[in-house]
PDB file of C-alpha atoms in Angstrom:
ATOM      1  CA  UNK A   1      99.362  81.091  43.716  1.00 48.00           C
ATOM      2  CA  UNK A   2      99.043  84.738  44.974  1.00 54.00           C
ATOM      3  CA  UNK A   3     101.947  86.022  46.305  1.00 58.00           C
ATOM      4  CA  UNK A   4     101.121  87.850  49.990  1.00 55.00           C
ATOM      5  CA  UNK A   5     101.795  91.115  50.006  1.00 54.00           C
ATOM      6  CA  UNK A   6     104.861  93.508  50.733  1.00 52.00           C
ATOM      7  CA  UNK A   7     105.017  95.242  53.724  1.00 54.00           C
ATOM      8  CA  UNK A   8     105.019  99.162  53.037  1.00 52.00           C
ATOM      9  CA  UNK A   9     108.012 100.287  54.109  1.00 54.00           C
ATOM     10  CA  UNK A  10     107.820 103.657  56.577  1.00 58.00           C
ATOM     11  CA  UNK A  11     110.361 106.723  56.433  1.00 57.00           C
ATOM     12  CA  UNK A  12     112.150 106.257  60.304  1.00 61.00           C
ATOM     13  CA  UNK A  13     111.922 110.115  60.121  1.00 59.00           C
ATOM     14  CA  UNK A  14     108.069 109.566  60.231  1.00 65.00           C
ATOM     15  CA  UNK A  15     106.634 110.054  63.696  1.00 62.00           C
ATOM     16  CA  UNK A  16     103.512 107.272  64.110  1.00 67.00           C
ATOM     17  CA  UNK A  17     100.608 108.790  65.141  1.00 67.00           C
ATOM     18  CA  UNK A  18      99.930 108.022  68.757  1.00 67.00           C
ATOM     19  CA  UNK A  19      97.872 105.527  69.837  1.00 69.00           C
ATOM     20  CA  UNK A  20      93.766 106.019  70.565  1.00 72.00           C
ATOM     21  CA  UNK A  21      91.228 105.346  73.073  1.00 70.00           C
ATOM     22  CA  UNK A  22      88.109 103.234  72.086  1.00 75.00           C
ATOM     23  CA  UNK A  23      84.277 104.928  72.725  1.00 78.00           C
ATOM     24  CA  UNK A  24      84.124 102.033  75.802  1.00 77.00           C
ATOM     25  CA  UNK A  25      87.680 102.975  77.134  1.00 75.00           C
ATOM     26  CA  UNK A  26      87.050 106.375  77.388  1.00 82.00           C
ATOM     27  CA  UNK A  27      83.325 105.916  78.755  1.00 82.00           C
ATOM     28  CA  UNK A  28      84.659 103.029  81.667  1.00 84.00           C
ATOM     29  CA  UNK A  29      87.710 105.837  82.579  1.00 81.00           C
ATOM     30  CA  UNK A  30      85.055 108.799  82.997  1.00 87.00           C
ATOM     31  CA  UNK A  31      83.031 106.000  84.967  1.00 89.00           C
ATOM     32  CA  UNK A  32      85.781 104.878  87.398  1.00 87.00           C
ATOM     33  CA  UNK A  33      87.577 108.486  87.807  1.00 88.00           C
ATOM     34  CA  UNK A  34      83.833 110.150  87.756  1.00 88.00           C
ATOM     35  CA  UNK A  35      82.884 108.043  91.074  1.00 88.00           C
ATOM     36  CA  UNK A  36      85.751 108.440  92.706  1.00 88.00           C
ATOM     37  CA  UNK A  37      85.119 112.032  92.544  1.00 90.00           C
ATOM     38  CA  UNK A  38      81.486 111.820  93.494  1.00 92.00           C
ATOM     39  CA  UNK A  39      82.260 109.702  96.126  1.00 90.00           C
ATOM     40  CA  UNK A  40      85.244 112.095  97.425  1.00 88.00           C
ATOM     41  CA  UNK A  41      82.559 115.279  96.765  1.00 90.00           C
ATOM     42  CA  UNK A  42      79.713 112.649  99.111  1.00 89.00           C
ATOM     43  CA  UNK A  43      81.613 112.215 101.645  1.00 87.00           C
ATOM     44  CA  UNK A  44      83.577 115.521 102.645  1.00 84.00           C
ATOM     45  CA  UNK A  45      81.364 116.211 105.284  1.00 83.00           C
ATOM     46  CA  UNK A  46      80.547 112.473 106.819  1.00 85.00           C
ATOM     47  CA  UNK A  47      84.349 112.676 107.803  1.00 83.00           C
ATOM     48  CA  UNK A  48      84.471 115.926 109.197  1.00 82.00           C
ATOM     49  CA  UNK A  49      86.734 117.932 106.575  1.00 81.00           C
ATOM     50  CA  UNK A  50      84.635 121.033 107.313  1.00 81.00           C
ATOM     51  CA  UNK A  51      86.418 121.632 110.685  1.00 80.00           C
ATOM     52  CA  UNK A  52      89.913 121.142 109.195  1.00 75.00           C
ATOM     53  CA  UNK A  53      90.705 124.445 110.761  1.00 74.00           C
ATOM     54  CA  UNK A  54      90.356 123.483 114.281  1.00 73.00           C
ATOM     55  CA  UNK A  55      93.556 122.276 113.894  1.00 70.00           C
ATOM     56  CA  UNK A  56      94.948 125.703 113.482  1.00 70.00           C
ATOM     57  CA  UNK A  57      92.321 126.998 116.002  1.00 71.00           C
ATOM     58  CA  UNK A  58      93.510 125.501 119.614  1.00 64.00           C
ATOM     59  CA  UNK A  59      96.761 127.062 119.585  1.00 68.00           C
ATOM     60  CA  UNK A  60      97.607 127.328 122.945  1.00 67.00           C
ATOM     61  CA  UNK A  61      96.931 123.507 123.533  1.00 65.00           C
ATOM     62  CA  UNK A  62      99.041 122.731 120.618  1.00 68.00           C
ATOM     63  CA  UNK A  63     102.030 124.888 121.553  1.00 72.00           C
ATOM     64  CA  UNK A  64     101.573 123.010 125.068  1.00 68.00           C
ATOM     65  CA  UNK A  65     101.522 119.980 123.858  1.00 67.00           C
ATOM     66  CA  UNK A  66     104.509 120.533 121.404  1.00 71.00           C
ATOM     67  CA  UNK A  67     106.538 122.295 124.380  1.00 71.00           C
ATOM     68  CA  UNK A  68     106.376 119.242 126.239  1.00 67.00           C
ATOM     69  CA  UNK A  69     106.827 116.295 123.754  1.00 69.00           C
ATOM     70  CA  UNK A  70     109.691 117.889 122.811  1.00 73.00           C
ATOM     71  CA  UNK A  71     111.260 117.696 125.988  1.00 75.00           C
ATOM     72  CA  UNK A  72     111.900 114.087 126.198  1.00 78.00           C
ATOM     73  CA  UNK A  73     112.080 112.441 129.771  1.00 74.00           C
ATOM     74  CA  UNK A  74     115.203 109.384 129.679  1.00 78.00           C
ATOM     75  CA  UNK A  75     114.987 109.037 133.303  1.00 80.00           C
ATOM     76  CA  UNK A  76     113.398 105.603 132.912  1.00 79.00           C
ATOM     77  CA  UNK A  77     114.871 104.938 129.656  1.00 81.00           C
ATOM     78  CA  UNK A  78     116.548 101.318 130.728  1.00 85.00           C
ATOM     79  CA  UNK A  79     112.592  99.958 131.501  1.00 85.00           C
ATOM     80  CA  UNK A  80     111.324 101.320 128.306  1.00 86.00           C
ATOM     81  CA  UNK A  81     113.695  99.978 125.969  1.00 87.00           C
ATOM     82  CA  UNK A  82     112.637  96.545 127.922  1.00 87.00           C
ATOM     83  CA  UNK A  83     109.466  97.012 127.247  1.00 87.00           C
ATOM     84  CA  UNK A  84     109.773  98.123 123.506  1.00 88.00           C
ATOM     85  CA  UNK A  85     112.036  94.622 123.009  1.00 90.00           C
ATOM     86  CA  UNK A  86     109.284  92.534 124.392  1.00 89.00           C
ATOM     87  CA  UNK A  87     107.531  94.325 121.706  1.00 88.00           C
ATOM     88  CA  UNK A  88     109.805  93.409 119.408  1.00 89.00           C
ATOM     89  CA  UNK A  89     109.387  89.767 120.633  1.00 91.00           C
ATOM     90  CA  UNK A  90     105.926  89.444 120.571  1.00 90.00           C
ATOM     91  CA  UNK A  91     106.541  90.606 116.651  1.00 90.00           C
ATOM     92  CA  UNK A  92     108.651  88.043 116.314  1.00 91.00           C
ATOM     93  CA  UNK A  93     106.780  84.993 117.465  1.00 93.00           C
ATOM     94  CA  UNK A  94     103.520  86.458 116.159  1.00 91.00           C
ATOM     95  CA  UNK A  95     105.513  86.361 112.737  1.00 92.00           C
ATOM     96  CA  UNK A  96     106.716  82.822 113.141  1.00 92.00           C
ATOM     97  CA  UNK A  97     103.582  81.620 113.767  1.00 93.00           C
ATOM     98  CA  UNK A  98     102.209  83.344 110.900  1.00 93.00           C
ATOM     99  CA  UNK A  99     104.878  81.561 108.900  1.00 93.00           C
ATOM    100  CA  UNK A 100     103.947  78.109 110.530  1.00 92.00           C
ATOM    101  CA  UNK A 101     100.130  78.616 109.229  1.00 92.00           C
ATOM    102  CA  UNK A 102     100.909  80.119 106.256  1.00 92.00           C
ATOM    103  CA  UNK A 103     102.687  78.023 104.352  1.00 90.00           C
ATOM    104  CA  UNK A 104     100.273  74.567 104.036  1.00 91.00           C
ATOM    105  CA  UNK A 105      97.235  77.035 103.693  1.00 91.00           C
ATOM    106  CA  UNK A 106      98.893  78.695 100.667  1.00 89.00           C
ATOM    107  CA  UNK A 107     100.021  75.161  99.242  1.00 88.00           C
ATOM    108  CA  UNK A 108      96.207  74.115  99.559  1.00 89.00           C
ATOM    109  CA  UNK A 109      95.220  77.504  97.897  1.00 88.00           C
ATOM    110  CA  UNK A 110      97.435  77.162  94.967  1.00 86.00           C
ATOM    111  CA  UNK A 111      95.367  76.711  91.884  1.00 84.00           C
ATOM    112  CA  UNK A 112      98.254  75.098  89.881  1.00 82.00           C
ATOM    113  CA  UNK A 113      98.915  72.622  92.632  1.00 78.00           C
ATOM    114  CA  UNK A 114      95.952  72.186  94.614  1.00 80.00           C
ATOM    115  CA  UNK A 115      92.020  70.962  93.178  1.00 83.00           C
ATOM    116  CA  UNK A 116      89.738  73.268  93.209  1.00 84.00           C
ATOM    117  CA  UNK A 117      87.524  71.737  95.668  1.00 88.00           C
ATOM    118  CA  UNK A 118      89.964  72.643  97.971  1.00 89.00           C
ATOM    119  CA  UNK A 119      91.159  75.599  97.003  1.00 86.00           C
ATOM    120  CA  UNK A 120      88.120  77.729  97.645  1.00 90.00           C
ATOM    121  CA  UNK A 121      87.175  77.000 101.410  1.00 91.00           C
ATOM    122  CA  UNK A 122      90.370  77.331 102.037  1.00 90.00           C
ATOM    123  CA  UNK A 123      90.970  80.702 100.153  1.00 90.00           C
ATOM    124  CA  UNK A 124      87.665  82.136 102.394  1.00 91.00           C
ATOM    125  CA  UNK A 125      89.450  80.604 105.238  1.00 90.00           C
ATOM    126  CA  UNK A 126      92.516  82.917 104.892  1.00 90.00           C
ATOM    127  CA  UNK A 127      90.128  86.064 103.846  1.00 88.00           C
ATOM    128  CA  UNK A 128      88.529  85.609 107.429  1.00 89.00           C
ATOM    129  CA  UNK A 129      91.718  85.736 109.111  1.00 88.00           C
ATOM    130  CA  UNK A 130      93.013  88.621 106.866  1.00 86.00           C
ATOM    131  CA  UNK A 131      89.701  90.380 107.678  1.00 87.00           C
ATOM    132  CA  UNK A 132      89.495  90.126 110.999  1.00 85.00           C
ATOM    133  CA  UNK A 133      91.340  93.226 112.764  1.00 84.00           C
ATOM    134  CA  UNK A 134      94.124  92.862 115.494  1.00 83.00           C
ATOM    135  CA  UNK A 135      92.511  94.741 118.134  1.00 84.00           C
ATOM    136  CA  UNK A 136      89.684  92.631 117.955  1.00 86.00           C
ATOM    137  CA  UNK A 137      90.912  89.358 117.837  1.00 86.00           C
ATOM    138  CA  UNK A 138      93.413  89.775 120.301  1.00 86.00           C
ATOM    139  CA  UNK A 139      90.627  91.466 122.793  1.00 87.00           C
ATOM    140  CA  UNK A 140      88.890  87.981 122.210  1.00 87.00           C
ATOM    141  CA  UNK A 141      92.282  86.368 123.196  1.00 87.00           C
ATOM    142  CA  UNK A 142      92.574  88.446 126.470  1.00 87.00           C
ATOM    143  CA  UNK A 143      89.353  87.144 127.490  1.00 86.00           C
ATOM    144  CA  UNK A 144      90.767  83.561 126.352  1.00 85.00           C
ATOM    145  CA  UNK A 145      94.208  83.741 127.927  1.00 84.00           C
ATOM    146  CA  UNK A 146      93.744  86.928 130.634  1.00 82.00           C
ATOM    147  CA  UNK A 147      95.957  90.526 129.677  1.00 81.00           C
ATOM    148  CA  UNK A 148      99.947  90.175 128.833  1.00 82.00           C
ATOM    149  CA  UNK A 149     102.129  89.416 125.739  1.00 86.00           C
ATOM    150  CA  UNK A 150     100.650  86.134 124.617  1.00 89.00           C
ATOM    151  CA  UNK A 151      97.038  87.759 123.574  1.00 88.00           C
ATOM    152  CA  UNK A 152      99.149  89.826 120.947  1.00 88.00           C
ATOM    153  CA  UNK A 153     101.215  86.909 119.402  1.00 90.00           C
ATOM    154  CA  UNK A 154      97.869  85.182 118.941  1.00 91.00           C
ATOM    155  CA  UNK A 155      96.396  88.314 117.443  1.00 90.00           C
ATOM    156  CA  UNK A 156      99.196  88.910 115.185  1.00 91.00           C
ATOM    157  CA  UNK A 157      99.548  85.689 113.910  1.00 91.00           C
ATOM    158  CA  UNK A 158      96.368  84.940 112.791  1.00 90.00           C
ATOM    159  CA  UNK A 159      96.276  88.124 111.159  1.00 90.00           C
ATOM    160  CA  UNK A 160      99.187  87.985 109.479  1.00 92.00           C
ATOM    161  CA  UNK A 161      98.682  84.083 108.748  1.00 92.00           C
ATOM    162  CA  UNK A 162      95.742  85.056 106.211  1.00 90.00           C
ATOM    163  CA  UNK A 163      98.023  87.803 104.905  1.00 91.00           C
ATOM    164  CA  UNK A 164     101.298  85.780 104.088  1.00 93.00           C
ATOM    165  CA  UNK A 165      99.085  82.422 103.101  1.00 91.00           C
ATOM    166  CA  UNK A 166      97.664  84.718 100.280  1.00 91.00           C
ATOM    167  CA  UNK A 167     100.573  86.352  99.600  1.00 90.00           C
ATOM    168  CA  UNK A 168     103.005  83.060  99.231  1.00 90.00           C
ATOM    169  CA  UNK A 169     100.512  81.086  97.183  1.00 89.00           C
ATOM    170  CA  UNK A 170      99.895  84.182  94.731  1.00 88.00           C
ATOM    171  CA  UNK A 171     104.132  83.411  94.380  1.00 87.00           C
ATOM    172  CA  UNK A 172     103.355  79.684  94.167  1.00 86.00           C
ATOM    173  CA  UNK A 173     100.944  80.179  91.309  1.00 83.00           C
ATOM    174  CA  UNK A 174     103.692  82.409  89.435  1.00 83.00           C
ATOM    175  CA  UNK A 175     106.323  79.588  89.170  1.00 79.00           C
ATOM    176  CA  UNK A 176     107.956  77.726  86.341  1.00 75.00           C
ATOM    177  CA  UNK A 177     106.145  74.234  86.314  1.00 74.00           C
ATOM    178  CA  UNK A 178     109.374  72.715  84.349  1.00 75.00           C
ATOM    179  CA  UNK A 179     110.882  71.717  87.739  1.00 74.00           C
ATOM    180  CA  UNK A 180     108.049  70.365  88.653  1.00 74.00           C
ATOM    181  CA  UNK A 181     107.577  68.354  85.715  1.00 72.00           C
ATOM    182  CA  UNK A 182     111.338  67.653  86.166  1.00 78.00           C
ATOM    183  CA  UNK A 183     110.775  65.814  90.037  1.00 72.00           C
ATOM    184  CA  UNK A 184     107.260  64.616  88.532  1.00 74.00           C
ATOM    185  CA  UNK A 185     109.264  62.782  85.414  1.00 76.00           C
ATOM    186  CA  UNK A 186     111.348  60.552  88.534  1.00 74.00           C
ATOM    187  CA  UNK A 187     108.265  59.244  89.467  1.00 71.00           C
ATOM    188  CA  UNK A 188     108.774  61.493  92.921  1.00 69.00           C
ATOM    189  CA  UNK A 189     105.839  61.512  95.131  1.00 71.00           C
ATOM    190  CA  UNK A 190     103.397  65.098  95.703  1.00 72.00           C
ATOM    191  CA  UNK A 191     105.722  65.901  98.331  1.00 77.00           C
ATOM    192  CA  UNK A 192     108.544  65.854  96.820  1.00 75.00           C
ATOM    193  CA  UNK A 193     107.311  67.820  94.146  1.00 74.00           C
ATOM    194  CA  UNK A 194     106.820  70.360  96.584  1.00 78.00           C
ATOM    195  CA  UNK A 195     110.017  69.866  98.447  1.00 77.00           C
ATOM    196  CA  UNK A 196     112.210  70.023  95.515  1.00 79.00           C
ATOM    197  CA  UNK A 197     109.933  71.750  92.563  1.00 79.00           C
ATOM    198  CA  UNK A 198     107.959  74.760  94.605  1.00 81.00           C
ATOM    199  CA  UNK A 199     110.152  75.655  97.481  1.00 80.00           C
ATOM    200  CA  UNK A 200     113.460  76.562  95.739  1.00 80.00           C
ATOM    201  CA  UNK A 201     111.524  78.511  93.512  1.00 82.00           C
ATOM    202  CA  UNK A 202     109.149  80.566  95.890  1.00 84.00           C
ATOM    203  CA  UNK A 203     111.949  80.409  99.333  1.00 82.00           C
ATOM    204  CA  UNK A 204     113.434  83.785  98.699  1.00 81.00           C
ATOM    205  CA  UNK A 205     110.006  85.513  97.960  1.00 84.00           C
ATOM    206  CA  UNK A 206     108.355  83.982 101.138  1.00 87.00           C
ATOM    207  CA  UNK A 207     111.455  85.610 103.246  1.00 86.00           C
ATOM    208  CA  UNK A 208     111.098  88.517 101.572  1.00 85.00           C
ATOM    209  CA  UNK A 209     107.078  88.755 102.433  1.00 87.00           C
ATOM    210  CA  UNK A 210     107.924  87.214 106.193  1.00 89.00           C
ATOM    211  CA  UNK A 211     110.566  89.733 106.808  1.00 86.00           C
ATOM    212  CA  UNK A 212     108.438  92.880 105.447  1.00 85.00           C
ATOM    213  CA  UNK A 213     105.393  91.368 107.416  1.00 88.00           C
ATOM    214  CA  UNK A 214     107.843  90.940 110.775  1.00 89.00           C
ATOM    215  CA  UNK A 215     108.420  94.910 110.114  1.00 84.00           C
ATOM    216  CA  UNK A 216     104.854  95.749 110.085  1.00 85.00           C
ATOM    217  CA  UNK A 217     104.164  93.349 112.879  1.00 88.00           C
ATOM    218  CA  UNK A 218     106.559  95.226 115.125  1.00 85.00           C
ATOM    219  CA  UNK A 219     104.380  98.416 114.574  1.00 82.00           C
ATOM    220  CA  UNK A 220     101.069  96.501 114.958  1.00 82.00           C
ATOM    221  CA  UNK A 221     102.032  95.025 118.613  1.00 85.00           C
ATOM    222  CA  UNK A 222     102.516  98.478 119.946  1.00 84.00           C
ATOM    223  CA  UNK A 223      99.044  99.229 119.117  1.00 83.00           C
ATOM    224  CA  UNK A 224      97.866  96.214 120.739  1.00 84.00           C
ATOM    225  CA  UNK A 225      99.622  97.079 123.831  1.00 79.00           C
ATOM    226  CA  UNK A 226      96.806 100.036 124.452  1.00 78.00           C
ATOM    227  CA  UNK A 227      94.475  97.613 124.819  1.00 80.00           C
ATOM    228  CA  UNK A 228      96.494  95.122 127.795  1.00 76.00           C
ATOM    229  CA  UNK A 229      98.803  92.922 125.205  1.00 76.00           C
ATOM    230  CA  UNK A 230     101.616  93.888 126.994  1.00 75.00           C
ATOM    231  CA  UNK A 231     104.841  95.588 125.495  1.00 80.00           C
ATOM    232  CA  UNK A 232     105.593  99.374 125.448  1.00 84.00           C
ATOM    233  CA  UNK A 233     102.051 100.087 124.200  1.00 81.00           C
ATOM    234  CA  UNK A 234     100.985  99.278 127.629  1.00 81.00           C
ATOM    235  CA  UNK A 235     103.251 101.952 128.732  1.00 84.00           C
ATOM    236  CA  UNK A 236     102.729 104.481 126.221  1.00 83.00           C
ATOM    237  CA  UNK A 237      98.473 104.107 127.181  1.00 82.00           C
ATOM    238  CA  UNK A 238      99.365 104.542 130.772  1.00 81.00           C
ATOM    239  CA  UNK A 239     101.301 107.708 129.766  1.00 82.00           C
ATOM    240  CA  UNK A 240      98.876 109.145 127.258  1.00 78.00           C
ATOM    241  CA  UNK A 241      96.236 108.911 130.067  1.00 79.00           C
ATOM    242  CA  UNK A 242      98.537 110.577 132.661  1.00 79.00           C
ATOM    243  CA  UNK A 243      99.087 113.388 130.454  1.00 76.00           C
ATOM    244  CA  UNK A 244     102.810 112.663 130.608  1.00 78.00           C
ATOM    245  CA  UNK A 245     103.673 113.933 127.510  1.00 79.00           C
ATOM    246  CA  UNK A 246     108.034 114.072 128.068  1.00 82.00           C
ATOM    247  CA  UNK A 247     107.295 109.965 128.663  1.00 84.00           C
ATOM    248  CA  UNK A 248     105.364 109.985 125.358  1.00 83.00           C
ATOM    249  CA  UNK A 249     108.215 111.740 123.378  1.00 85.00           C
ATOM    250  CA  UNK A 250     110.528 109.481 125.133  1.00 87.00           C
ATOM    251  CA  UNK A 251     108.556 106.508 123.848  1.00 87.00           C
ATOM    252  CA  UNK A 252     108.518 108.017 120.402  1.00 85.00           C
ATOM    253  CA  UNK A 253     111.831 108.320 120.139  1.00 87.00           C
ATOM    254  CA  UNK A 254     112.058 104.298 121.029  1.00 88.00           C
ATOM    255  CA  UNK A 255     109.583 102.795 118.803  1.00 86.00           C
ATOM    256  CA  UNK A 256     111.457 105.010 115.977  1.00 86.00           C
ATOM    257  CA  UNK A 257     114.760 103.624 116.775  1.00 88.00           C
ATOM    258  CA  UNK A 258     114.089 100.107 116.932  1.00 87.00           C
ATOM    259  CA  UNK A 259     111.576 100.197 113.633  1.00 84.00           C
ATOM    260  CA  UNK A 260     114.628 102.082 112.010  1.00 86.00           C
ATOM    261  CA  UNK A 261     116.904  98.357 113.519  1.00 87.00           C
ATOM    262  CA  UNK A 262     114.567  96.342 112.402  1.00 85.00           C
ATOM    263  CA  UNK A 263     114.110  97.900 108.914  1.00 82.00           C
ATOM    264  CA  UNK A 264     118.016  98.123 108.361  1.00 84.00           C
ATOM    265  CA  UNK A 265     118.422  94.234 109.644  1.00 83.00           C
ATOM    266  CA  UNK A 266     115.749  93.336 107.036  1.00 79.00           C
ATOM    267  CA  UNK A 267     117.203  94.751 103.858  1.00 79.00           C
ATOM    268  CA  UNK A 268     120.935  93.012 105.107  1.00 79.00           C
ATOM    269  CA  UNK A 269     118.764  89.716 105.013  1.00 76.00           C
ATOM    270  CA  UNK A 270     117.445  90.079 102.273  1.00 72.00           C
ATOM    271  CA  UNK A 271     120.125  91.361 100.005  1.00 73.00           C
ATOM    272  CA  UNK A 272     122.132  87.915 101.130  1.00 71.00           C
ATOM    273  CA  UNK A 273     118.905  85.905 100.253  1.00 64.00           C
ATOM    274  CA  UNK A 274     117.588  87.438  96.973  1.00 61.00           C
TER     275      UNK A 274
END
């Protein structure tokens, strides 16, 4: 019987030679980083990058401008920081709704726990809501439900329903099935599979994503208060169109503050939950 042979034993002093690129890896790099750059080179002027100097140009606007939004008006600072926390509310139950949806559609989209009949419709189900942006969803919902705060919570929690559903059942489809097979082995029912296999494993991740998503959401219902959602967007508009530049500092200053609250109450969560 032939003996296999010995390993050749290397000198550790020897450096290996580095590693090289196949013919096709090289060819798809030069084809991936060589459209990006034609596509960059195609498009410089369809987005205007010729006139980048106009914003050097206008200099007496700009040192206007600056002069007055850096005089910040707190004369009505009690009625703004009103308005920014029903902002801040409107993030929140946008978010919880979110949550609400999000959680059976990414159960149903989970490939490891769900058949694939189902899966798919409802995978294009939560790519329509993902797709679908904020201002115009919740412009459909001010037609629905007239102007004020509730148009935004709809808004934002439809988008952000497609957004967590995807993102919690891409953590569902990352888990350890021995648990599963653990609850399974009792002769538990589906459900409890889920409520004692999935959810330990994915609940800190799924905070995680709601609480980063509640951040961004708090961002995204100031926008939609240009457009009548209510909140200090509304305000900020009102002020942009006024020309009232020492309100818009003053409003700057706001949204900063509590996004800065917001972003320091998140990370305290989630160190005590991760």
């Amino acid at each position: 019987m032939r003996r296999p042979a010995a390993p050749v034993s290397r000198d550790p002093a020897t450096v290996p030679p580095p590693p090289e690129k196949s013919t096709a890896a090289w060819s798809l790099d030069i084809l991936l980083w060589g459209g990006l750059a034609i596509i960059l080179i195609a498009s410089f002027g369809r987005v205007d990058m010729p006139n980048l100097g106009n914003l050097f140009s206008n200099t007496e606007n700009m040192r206007n401008y600056g002069r007055d939004f850096l005089s910040p008006d707190f004369s009505d600072w009690k009625i703004l920081v009103g308005q920014m926390w029903l902002t801040v509310q409107i993030a929140l139950w946008g978010t919880f709704l979110a949550v609400f949806l999000a959680v059976p559609l990414s159960l149903m989209a989970s490939r490891n726990l769900a058949p694939a009949w189902l899966v798919w419709p409802v995978r294009r189900l939560m790519d329509l809501l993902r797709s679908i942006p904020d201002l115009v969803s919740a412009t459909l919902f001010i037609v629905a439900v007239g102007l004020g705060p509730l148009a935004g919570v709809l808004a934002i929690g439809l988008n952000t329903a497609g957004v967590l559903a995807k993102l919690f059942s891409e953590a569902v489809e990352s888990i350890d099935s021995g648990p599963i097979d653990g609850v399974k082995a009792t002769g538990a029912g589906r459900l409890h599979e889920i409520a004692w296999g999935v959810i330990p494993q994915v609940a800190p991740l799924w905070t995680s994503f709601a609480l980063y998503r509640f951040e961004s959401n708090s961002r995204a219902a100031t926008v939609l208060g240009l457009i009548g959602a209510g909140g200090i967007g509304q305000v900020l508009f009102e002020s942009l169109q006024a020309f009232d530049y020492n309100t818009v500092s003053t409003i700057a200053i706001i949204i900063i503050v509590a996004v800065t609250l917001i972003d320091m109450l998140s990370q305290a969560m989630r160190k005590r939950l991760l």
